[in-house]
């Protein structure tokens, strides 16, 4: 049984994701595809366009066999945390042969070699990095220049380290090395559209472009062709029934949370530095909405994305996590969001091999496992709270009933 892992947000699931799933199965000869997917909040520190169960249905309709949730503490974090959390989850299942990720330049061998340099930091690389930093270059630019000088001329494509997909790909390879995992990385070239593309393309469009079209009120006819038919139908029905939410729908919740928390307490939240905490309180009287407030927090030292993550962690009450040293401690459970009926042999295989528990019923797991899996229970509580915050806002905005996270059934496709 060959099993390939994929790490994704599917926000939303589009034609490029369908291509990636098909290519991953083809290139690796996989019998099953296991997806580790972000929940209701994303790595950019923003709410997903549709909730995780809707996106799970879309992924399963596109060929994924099993969808597991990436814990919110990693799903809403910077690339190193995101990658280590997801890779550790796949590694802990003890059945994944290959991790297949998208790339906007560079092959698997190059990613693997660069990850070795980043992990080991050989003397020549460290010396060059210090030299470039001393000239006032930013860390990403200094690291790119030091890496270019450490490799053979012409090996490093221009801008390789500045693409989100490539950055994550490198972090996946680094995490595999850090954990001593037997998982084999495989990079697959991204098709047609750029990650940051804001306008719809031809066959392949970025998730950013699709989200923008939806949020600008474009007719579904404008963006449906950029999603696989089954996934497009799922999303269209969902948006028609409940609409979608975005950062500004959480504005009052965020302002209240910031108002009631003193600066010294804000620093206890993940990604919130002392400087950011001071700026939050300094700018509170100018609060108009979530997005504008995020922009006000941004400085030369605090990027917009870093500000967005910090504010989200305040909103969701996510403290600075301890940095685990092993894959087992990073992701101590695997929450099932959905699976295909014909993938039941995969579930049976995981149950036999996995060194972490599979969670299908969160409430039951919390009731029975608190003493045995205390860290898993604490992290799962964070996931449940985040999901209930998302669902509360969506239910209020759409005038639809609220459903508690523990009452949401697994998606069976």
Tab-separated table of C-alpha atoms in Angstrom:
chain	number	residue	atom	x	y	z
A	1	UNK	CA	0.000	0.000	0.000
A	2	UNK	CA	1.580	3.286	-1.179
A	3	UNK	CA	0.383	6.431	0.577
A	4	UNK	CA	1.173	10.027	-0.345
A	5	UNK	CA	0.664	13.011	1.933
A	6	UNK	CA	-0.415	16.490	0.879
A	7	UNK	CA	-0.521	19.654	3.003
A	8	UNK	CA	-3.071	22.265	1.947
A	9	UNK	CA	-5.589	24.966	2.794
A	10	UNK	CA	-7.948	24.526	-0.196
A	11	UNK	CA	-9.292	28.026	0.305
A	12	UNK	CA	-11.105	27.170	-1.927
A	13	UNK	CA	-10.332	23.945	-3.825
A	14	UNK	CA	-9.682	24.900	-7.475
A	15	UNK	CA	-8.441	23.420	-10.757
A	16	UNK	CA	-4.797	23.771	-9.736
A	17	UNK	CA	-5.460	21.692	-6.625
A	18	UNK	CA	-7.208	19.046	-8.734
A	19	UNK	CA	-4.166	18.925	-11.034
A	20	UNK	CA	-1.889	18.584	-8.010
A	21	UNK	CA	-3.880	15.663	-6.592
A	22	UNK	CA	-3.915	13.828	-9.913
A	23	UNK	CA	-0.210	14.499	-10.525
A	24	UNK	CA	0.690	13.385	-6.998
A	25	UNK	CA	-1.117	10.075	-7.454
A	26	UNK	CA	0.444	9.603	-10.888
A	27	UNK	CA	4.024	10.509	-9.913
A	28	UNK	CA	4.106	8.484	-6.698
A	29	UNK	CA	1.888	5.556	-7.695
A	30	UNK	CA	-0.149	6.201	-4.571
A	31	UNK	CA	-3.023	3.963	-3.605
A	32	UNK	CA	-4.303	6.659	-1.244
A	33	UNK	CA	-3.874	10.415	-0.795
A	34	UNK	CA	-3.905	11.747	2.771
A	35	UNK	CA	-4.459	15.504	3.077
A	36	UNK	CA	-3.543	17.551	6.142
A	37	UNK	CA	-5.696	20.663	5.807
A	38	UNK	CA	-6.009	23.909	7.748
A	39	UNK	CA	-9.226	24.321	9.699
A	40	UNK	CA	-11.326	27.483	9.687
A	41	UNK	CA	-8.399	29.921	9.860
A	42	UNK	CA	-5.429	30.155	7.539
A	43	UNK	CA	-1.714	30.783	7.640
A	44	UNK	CA	-2.213	34.419	6.623
A	45	UNK	CA	-4.070	35.014	9.879
A	46	UNK	CA	-7.472	35.252	8.191
A	47	UNK	CA	-10.701	33.221	8.238
A	48	UNK	CA	-11.180	30.754	5.400
A	49	UNK	CA	-13.770	31.583	2.746
A	50	UNK	CA	-15.770	28.441	3.635
A	51	UNK	CA	-15.584	26.330	6.761
A	52	UNK	CA	-13.364	23.274	7.002
A	53	UNK	CA	-16.157	20.752	6.463
A	54	UNK	CA	-17.224	22.409	3.214
A	55	UNK	CA	-13.616	22.450	2.025
A	56	UNK	CA	-13.235	18.814	3.099
A	57	UNK	CA	-16.166	17.848	0.875
A	58	UNK	CA	-14.561	19.753	-1.991
A	59	UNK	CA	-11.231	17.954	-1.475
A	60	UNK	CA	-12.841	14.512	-1.281
A	61	UNK	CA	-14.845	15.232	-4.434
A	62	UNK	CA	-11.556	16.045	-6.153
A	63	UNK	CA	-9.811	12.796	-5.292
A	64	UNK	CA	-8.460	13.086	-1.743
A	65	UNK	CA	-9.058	9.881	0.219
A	66	UNK	CA	-8.703	11.185	3.774
A	67	UNK	CA	-8.671	14.728	5.179
A	68	UNK	CA	-7.142	15.429	8.584
A	69	UNK	CA	-7.183	18.788	10.359
A	70	UNK	CA	-3.960	20.674	10.989
A	71	UNK	CA	-4.231	22.028	14.567
A	72	UNK	CA	-5.092	25.724	14.587
A	73	UNK	CA	-1.914	26.682	16.454
A	74	UNK	CA	0.071	25.549	13.386
A	75	UNK	CA	-2.477	26.361	10.685
A	76	UNK	CA	-2.357	30.049	11.671
A	77	UNK	CA	1.410	30.231	12.164
A	78	UNK	CA	4.461	31.210	10.131
A	79	UNK	CA	5.992	28.781	7.634
A	80	UNK	CA	8.349	26.894	10.027
A	81	UNK	CA	5.570	26.169	12.553
A	82	UNK	CA	3.037	25.394	9.806
A	83	UNK	CA	5.400	22.974	8.088
A	84	UNK	CA	6.678	21.238	11.220
A	85	UNK	CA	3.143	20.792	12.556
A	86	UNK	CA	1.859	19.279	9.303
A	87	UNK	CA	4.902	17.100	8.576
A	88	UNK	CA	4.908	15.765	12.129
A	89	UNK	CA	1.247	14.788	11.788
A	90	UNK	CA	1.957	12.848	8.599
A	91	UNK	CA	5.069	11.283	10.096
A	92	UNK	CA	3.220	10.217	13.236
A	93	UNK	CA	0.752	8.223	11.151
A	94	UNK	CA	3.702	5.957	10.255
A	95	UNK	CA	2.189	5.024	6.889
A	96	UNK	CA	3.069	7.965	4.593
A	97	UNK	CA	5.716	7.239	1.961
A	98	UNK	CA	5.905	10.585	0.168
A	99	UNK	CA	5.011	14.240	0.728
A	100	UNK	CA	4.006	15.964	-2.504
A	101	UNK	CA	4.003	19.782	-2.570
A	102	UNK	CA	3.604	22.520	-5.161
A	103	UNK	CA	6.582	24.490	-6.436
A	104	UNK	CA	6.982	27.676	-8.449
A	105	UNK	CA	10.554	26.931	-9.409
A	106	UNK	CA	13.182	24.370	-8.534
A	107	UNK	CA	13.105	20.608	-8.417
A	108	UNK	CA	12.976	18.207	-5.495
A	109	UNK	CA	16.765	17.691	-5.389
A	110	UNK	CA	17.344	21.441	-5.120
A	111	UNK	CA	14.799	21.836	-2.309
A	112	UNK	CA	16.404	18.925	-0.459
A	113	UNK	CA	19.917	20.383	-0.800
A	114	UNK	CA	18.822	23.859	0.310
A	115	UNK	CA	17.034	22.394	3.336
A	116	UNK	CA	20.308	20.676	4.288
A	117	UNK	CA	22.134	24.011	4.205
A	118	UNK	CA	19.418	25.732	6.245
A	119	UNK	CA	19.396	22.951	8.806
A	120	UNK	CA	23.156	22.450	9.191
A	121	UNK	CA	24.195	26.064	8.538
A	122	UNK	CA	27.751	25.201	7.415
A	123	UNK	CA	30.459	27.760	8.353
A	124	UNK	CA	30.714	29.232	4.846
A	125	UNK	CA	26.977	29.885	4.672
A	126	UNK	CA	26.828	31.392	8.168
A	127	UNK	CA	29.756	33.698	7.415
A	128	UNK	CA	28.190	34.904	4.167
A	129	UNK	CA	24.823	35.398	5.889
A	130	UNK	CA	26.398	37.540	8.624
A	131	UNK	CA	28.215	39.533	5.990
A	132	UNK	CA	25.073	40.347	4.004
A	133	UNK	CA	23.113	41.167	7.157
A	134	UNK	CA	25.844	43.605	8.219
A	135	UNK	CA	25.226	45.598	5.029
A	136	UNK	CA	21.640	46.298	6.116
A	137	UNK	CA	19.888	43.752	3.921
A	138	UNK	CA	16.690	42.160	5.187
A	139	UNK	CA	17.012	38.600	6.497
A	140	UNK	CA	15.196	36.976	3.524
A	141	UNK	CA	17.387	38.848	1.049
A	142	UNK	CA	20.595	38.167	2.993
A	143	UNK	CA	19.741	34.484	3.245
A	144	UNK	CA	19.025	34.285	-0.478
A	145	UNK	CA	22.357	35.929	-1.358
A	146	UNK	CA	24.286	33.708	1.083
A	147	UNK	CA	22.607	30.637	-0.340
A	148	UNK	CA	23.338	31.699	-3.914
A	149	UNK	CA	27.010	32.080	-3.031
A	150	UNK	CA	27.034	28.661	-1.342
A	151	UNK	CA	25.726	26.802	-4.401
A	152	UNK	CA	27.207	26.334	-7.842
A	153	UNK	CA	26.703	29.322	-10.189
A	154	UNK	CA	23.312	29.290	-11.896
A	155	UNK	CA	21.843	26.561	-9.680
A	156	UNK	CA	19.563	28.847	-7.660
A	157	UNK	CA	16.632	30.248	-9.708
A	158	UNK	CA	15.951	33.967	-9.285
A	159	UNK	CA	13.381	34.623	-6.564
A	160	UNK	CA	13.207	31.007	-5.410
A	161	UNK	CA	13.022	31.948	-1.743
A	162	UNK	CA	10.366	34.628	-2.185
A	163	UNK	CA	7.447	32.472	-3.390
A	164	UNK	CA	5.087	31.211	-0.639
A	165	UNK	CA	4.884	27.740	-2.170
A	166	UNK	CA	8.667	27.456	-2.414
A	167	UNK	CA	9.146	28.765	1.119
A	168	UNK	CA	6.772	26.122	2.433
A	169	UNK	CA	8.387	23.443	0.276
A	170	UNK	CA	11.759	24.234	1.803
A	171	UNK	CA	10.266	24.177	5.292
A	172	UNK	CA	8.645	20.789	4.590
A	173	UNK	CA	12.038	19.392	3.588
A	174	UNK	CA	13.652	20.945	6.665
A	175	UNK	CA	10.982	19.431	8.926
A	176	UNK	CA	11.497	15.994	7.360
A	177	UNK	CA	15.221	16.329	8.118
A	178	UNK	CA	14.613	17.639	11.648
A	179	UNK	CA	12.365	14.709	12.517
A	180	UNK	CA	14.563	12.119	10.824
A	181	UNK	CA	11.459	11.056	8.929
A	182	UNK	CA	11.484	8.452	6.186
A	183	UNK	CA	8.944	10.465	4.180
A	184	UNK	CA	10.259	11.312	0.702
A	185	UNK	CA	9.611	14.867	-0.598
A	186	UNK	CA	8.416	15.486	-4.156
A	187	UNK	CA	7.985	18.922	-5.750
A	188	UNK	CA	5.425	19.403	-8.535
A	189	UNK	CA	5.497	22.559	-10.677
A	190	UNK	CA	2.584	24.949	-10.213
A	191	UNK	CA	0.478	25.480	-13.347
A	192	UNK	CA	-0.174	28.828	-15.044
A	193	UNK	CA	-1.195	31.178	-12.230
A	194	UNK	CA	0.975	32.860	-9.618
A	195	UNK	CA	0.150	32.395	-5.935
A	196	UNK	CA	-0.549	36.131	-5.525
A	197	UNK	CA	-2.531	36.477	-8.763
A	198	UNK	CA	-5.613	38.608	-8.040
A	199	UNK	CA	-7.450	38.274	-11.351
A	200	UNK	CA	-8.941	35.110	-12.779
A	201	UNK	CA	-6.828	33.394	-15.427
A	202	UNK	CA	-7.755	30.846	-18.063
A	203	UNK	CA	-7.847	27.254	-16.844
A	204	UNK	CA	-5.862	27.686	-13.641
A	205	UNK	CA	-6.455	30.591	-11.261
A	206	UNK	CA	-5.071	31.195	-7.794
A	207	UNK	CA	-7.215	30.766	-4.697
A	208	UNK	CA	-6.595	34.472	-4.059
A	209	UNK	CA	-8.243	35.363	-7.374
A	210	UNK	CA	-11.227	33.090	-6.733
A	211	UNK	CA	-11.757	34.516	-3.231
A	212	UNK	CA	-11.539	38.037	-4.563
A	213	UNK	CA	-14.152	37.315	-7.229
A	214	UNK	CA	-16.509	35.837	-4.634
A	215	UNK	CA	-16.048	38.673	-2.144
A	216	UNK	CA	-16.553	41.324	-4.812
A	217	UNK	CA	-19.944	39.830	-5.532
A	218	UNK	CA	-19.099	38.442	-8.958
A	219	UNK	CA	-21.649	36.052	-10.428
A	220	UNK	CA	-20.764	32.380	-9.884
A	221	UNK	CA	-20.557	32.111	-13.680
A	222	UNK	CA	-17.363	34.187	-13.463
A	223	UNK	CA	-15.490	31.828	-11.143
A	224	UNK	CA	-17.143	28.398	-11.416
A	225	UNK	CA	-15.019	27.420	-14.432
A	226	UNK	CA	-11.922	27.808	-12.256
A	227	UNK	CA	-13.098	25.066	-9.892
A	228	UNK	CA	-13.739	21.391	-10.679
A	229	UNK	CA	-17.484	20.905	-11.371
A	230	UNK	CA	-18.211	18.958	-8.171
A	231	UNK	CA	-16.235	21.350	-5.961
A	232	UNK	CA	-17.806	24.348	-7.686
A	233	UNK	CA	-21.284	22.998	-7.027
A	234	UNK	CA	-20.475	22.443	-3.356
A	235	UNK	CA	-19.105	25.961	-2.932
A	236	UNK	CA	-21.940	27.628	-4.862
A	237	UNK	CA	-24.566	25.872	-2.752
A	238	UNK	CA	-22.737	26.753	0.471
A	239	UNK	CA	-22.337	30.429	-0.382
A	240	UNK	CA	-25.935	30.593	-1.496
A	241	UNK	CA	-27.149	29.164	1.802
A	242	UNK	CA	-24.857	30.898	4.318
A	243	UNK	CA	-22.616	33.301	2.442
A	244	UNK	CA	-19.051	33.768	3.625
A	245	UNK	CA	-17.165	35.640	6.306
A	246	UNK	CA	-13.991	37.732	6.286
A	247	UNK	CA	-11.785	39.563	8.757
A	248	UNK	CA	-14.084	42.532	9.290
A	249	UNK	CA	-16.870	40.252	10.502
A	250	UNK	CA	-14.717	39.691	13.607
A	251	UNK	CA	-14.066	43.417	14.209
A	252	UNK	CA	-16.041	43.921	17.427
A	253	UNK	CA	-14.781	40.665	18.913
A	254	UNK	CA	-11.204	41.694	18.235
A	255	UNK	CA	-11.619	45.211	19.607
A	256	UNK	CA	-13.223	43.925	22.795
A	257	UNK	CA	-10.460	41.372	23.275
A	258	UNK	CA	-7.760	44.024	22.807
A	259	UNK	CA	-9.557	46.502	25.091
A	260	UNK	CA	-9.844	44.069	27.988
A	261	UNK	CA	-6.256	42.791	27.787
A	262	UNK	CA	-3.362	44.902	29.168
A	263	UNK	CA	-0.215	45.160	27.006
A	264	UNK	CA	1.844	42.890	29.250
A	265	UNK	CA	-0.769	40.154	28.868
A	266	UNK	CA	-0.994	40.606	25.100
A	267	UNK	CA	2.656	39.549	24.884
A	268	UNK	CA	1.654	36.104	26.096
A	269	UNK	CA	-0.154	35.439	22.839
A	270	UNK	CA	1.525	33.718	19.905
A	271	UNK	CA	3.312	36.135	17.514
A	272	UNK	CA	2.675	39.187	19.706
A	273	UNK	CA	5.890	40.997	20.621
A	274	UNK	CA	6.217	43.821	23.148
A	275	UNK	CA	6.393	46.309	20.286
A	276	UNK	CA	3.210	44.913	18.731
A	277	UNK	CA	1.410	44.976	22.084
A	278	UNK	CA	2.300	48.662	22.528
A	279	UNK	CA	1.094	49.476	19.034
A	280	UNK	CA	-2.175	47.649	19.605
A	281	UNK	CA	-2.986	49.783	22.642
A	282	UNK	CA	-1.680	52.941	20.993
A	283	UNK	CA	-3.961	52.424	17.975
A	284	UNK	CA	-7.084	51.212	19.793
A	285	UNK	CA	-8.772	54.630	19.790
A	286	UNK	CA	-8.454	54.675	16.019
A	287	UNK	CA	-10.037	51.243	15.539
A	288	UNK	CA	-12.545	51.215	12.679
A	289	UNK	CA	-12.474	47.602	11.516
A	290	UNK	CA	-10.289	44.478	11.591
A	291	UNK	CA	-8.443	45.042	8.299
A	292	UNK	CA	-7.748	48.730	8.937
A	293	UNK	CA	-6.497	47.926	12.442
A	294	UNK	CA	-4.138	45.281	11.069
A	295	UNK	CA	-2.737	47.864	8.662
A	296	UNK	CA	-2.239	50.311	11.553
A	297	UNK	CA	-0.265	47.726	13.530
A	298	UNK	CA	2.082	47.135	10.590
A	299	UNK	CA	5.516	48.782	10.820
A	300	UNK	CA	8.869	48.385	9.140
A	301	UNK	CA	9.671	45.602	11.598
A	302	UNK	CA	6.165	44.096	11.828
A	303	UNK	CA	4.866	42.834	8.490
A	304	UNK	CA	1.149	42.935	7.687
A	305	UNK	CA	0.965	39.134	7.822
A	306	UNK	CA	2.755	39.016	11.173
A	307	UNK	CA	0.298	41.603	12.522
A	308	UNK	CA	-2.638	39.598	11.159
A	309	UNK	CA	-1.406	36.411	12.814
A	310	UNK	CA	-0.800	38.143	16.127
A	311	UNK	CA	-4.273	39.677	16.157
A	312	UNK	CA	-5.863	36.364	15.233
A	313	UNK	CA	-4.046	34.631	18.081
A	314	UNK	CA	-5.359	37.274	20.473
A	315	UNK	CA	-8.878	36.778	19.117
A	316	UNK	CA	-8.678	32.978	19.450
A	317	UNK	CA	-6.822	33.070	22.783
A	318	UNK	CA	-3.809	31.147	21.471
A	319	UNK	CA	-0.735	31.518	23.706
A	320	UNK	CA	2.864	31.169	22.620
A	321	UNK	CA	3.382	27.402	22.212
A	322	UNK	CA	6.290	25.522	23.665
A	323	UNK	CA	8.671	24.408	20.926
A	324	UNK	CA	8.527	20.578	20.904
A	325	UNK	CA	11.666	18.607	20.106
A	326	UNK	CA	10.051	15.557	18.521
A	327	UNK	CA	7.478	14.862	15.819
A	328	UNK	CA	5.341	13.038	18.371
A	329	UNK	CA	5.086	16.111	20.609
A	330	UNK	CA	4.326	18.494	17.731
A	331	UNK	CA	1.103	16.822	16.577
A	332	UNK	CA	-0.078	14.336	19.216
A	333	UNK	CA	-3.414	13.480	17.546
A	334	UNK	CA	-5.031	13.273	14.120
A	335	UNK	CA	-8.530	14.765	13.834
A	336	UNK	CA	-10.511	13.208	10.990
A	337	UNK	CA	-12.565	15.710	8.995
A	338	UNK	CA	-13.670	13.373	6.229
A	339	UNK	CA	-12.878	10.324	4.102
A	340	UNK	CA	-14.031	8.485	1.006
A	341	UNK	CA	-16.039	5.332	1.606
A	342	UNK	CA	-13.658	3.266	-0.507
A	343	UNK	CA	-10.746	4.407	1.693
A	344	UNK	CA	-11.804	2.383	4.725
A	345	UNK	CA	-8.789	0.037	4.300
A	346	UNK	CA	-6.599	3.138	4.702
A	347	UNK	CA	-8.253	3.994	8.023
A	348	UNK	CA	-7.756	0.445	9.255
A	349	UNK	CA	-4.086	0.606	8.239
A	350	UNK	CA	-3.565	3.894	10.081
A	351	UNK	CA	-5.226	2.624	13.248
A	352	UNK	CA	-2.772	-0.283	13.334
A	353	UNK	CA	0.365	1.700	12.521
A	354	UNK	CA	-0.165	5.205	13.955
A	355	UNK	CA	1.664	6.305	17.081
A	356	UNK	CA	-0.962	8.994	17.740
A	357	UNK	CA	-4.707	8.560	18.280
A	358	UNK	CA	-7.190	9.130	15.458
A	359	UNK	CA	-9.940	11.445	16.675
A	360	UNK	CA	-13.333	10.995	15.063
A	361	UNK	CA	-15.521	12.193	17.945
A	362	UNK	CA	-13.855	15.141	19.744
A	363	UNK	CA	-16.199	15.222	22.733
A	364	UNK	CA	-15.713	11.516	23.430
A	365	UNK	CA	-11.944	11.827	23.047
A	366	UNK	CA	-11.786	14.735	25.512
A	367	UNK	CA	-13.910	12.849	28.022
A	368	UNK	CA	-11.897	9.639	27.916
A	369	UNK	CA	-8.349	10.757	27.188
A	370	UNK	CA	-7.578	13.766	29.395
A	371	UNK	CA	-5.183	11.867	31.666
A	372	UNK	CA	-3.506	9.837	28.916
A	373	UNK	CA	-3.269	12.445	26.144
A	374	UNK	CA	-3.211	15.733	28.040
A	375	UNK	CA	-1.291	17.705	25.398
A	376	UNK	CA	-3.535	16.384	22.640
A	377	UNK	CA	-6.624	17.369	24.621
A	378	UNK	CA	-5.360	20.900	25.226
A	379	UNK	CA	-4.599	21.400	21.538
A	380	UNK	CA	-7.927	19.878	20.495
A	381	UNK	CA	-9.737	22.286	22.822
A	382	UNK	CA	-8.046	25.140	20.966
A	383	UNK	CA	-9.291	23.734	17.656
A	384	UNK	CA	-12.831	23.412	18.991
A	385	UNK	CA	-12.835	26.942	20.383
A	386	UNK	CA	-11.538	28.395	17.105
A	387	UNK	CA	-14.167	26.504	15.123
A	388	UNK	CA	-16.946	27.705	17.447
A	389	UNK	CA	-15.804	31.325	17.106
A	390	UNK	CA	-15.893	30.974	13.312
A	391	UNK	CA	-19.288	29.240	13.354
A	392	UNK	CA	-20.736	31.809	15.766
A	393	UNK	CA	-19.848	34.702	13.479
A	394	UNK	CA	-21.055	32.866	10.370
A	395	UNK	CA	-24.353	31.869	12.000
A	396	UNK	CA	-24.955	35.439	13.223
A	397	UNK	CA	-24.161	36.998	9.861
A	398	UNK	CA	-26.186	34.494	7.812
A	399	UNK	CA	-29.120	34.278	10.265
A	400	UNK	CA	-28.740	30.496	10.356
A	401	UNK	CA	-28.615	28.108	13.345
A	402	UNK	CA	-25.351	27.683	15.212
A	403	UNK	CA	-23.892	24.169	15.325
A	404	UNK	CA	-21.354	23.358	18.024
A	405	UNK	CA	-18.098	21.885	16.710
A	406	UNK	CA	-18.557	18.668	18.676
A	407	UNK	CA	-21.847	18.048	16.900
A	408	UNK	CA	-20.403	18.322	13.409
A	409	UNK	CA	-20.296	14.862	11.794
A	410	UNK	CA	-17.347	13.540	9.810
A	411	UNK	CA	-17.792	14.002	6.067
A	412	UNK	CA	-18.235	10.638	4.371
A	413	UNK	CA	-18.045	10.902	0.580
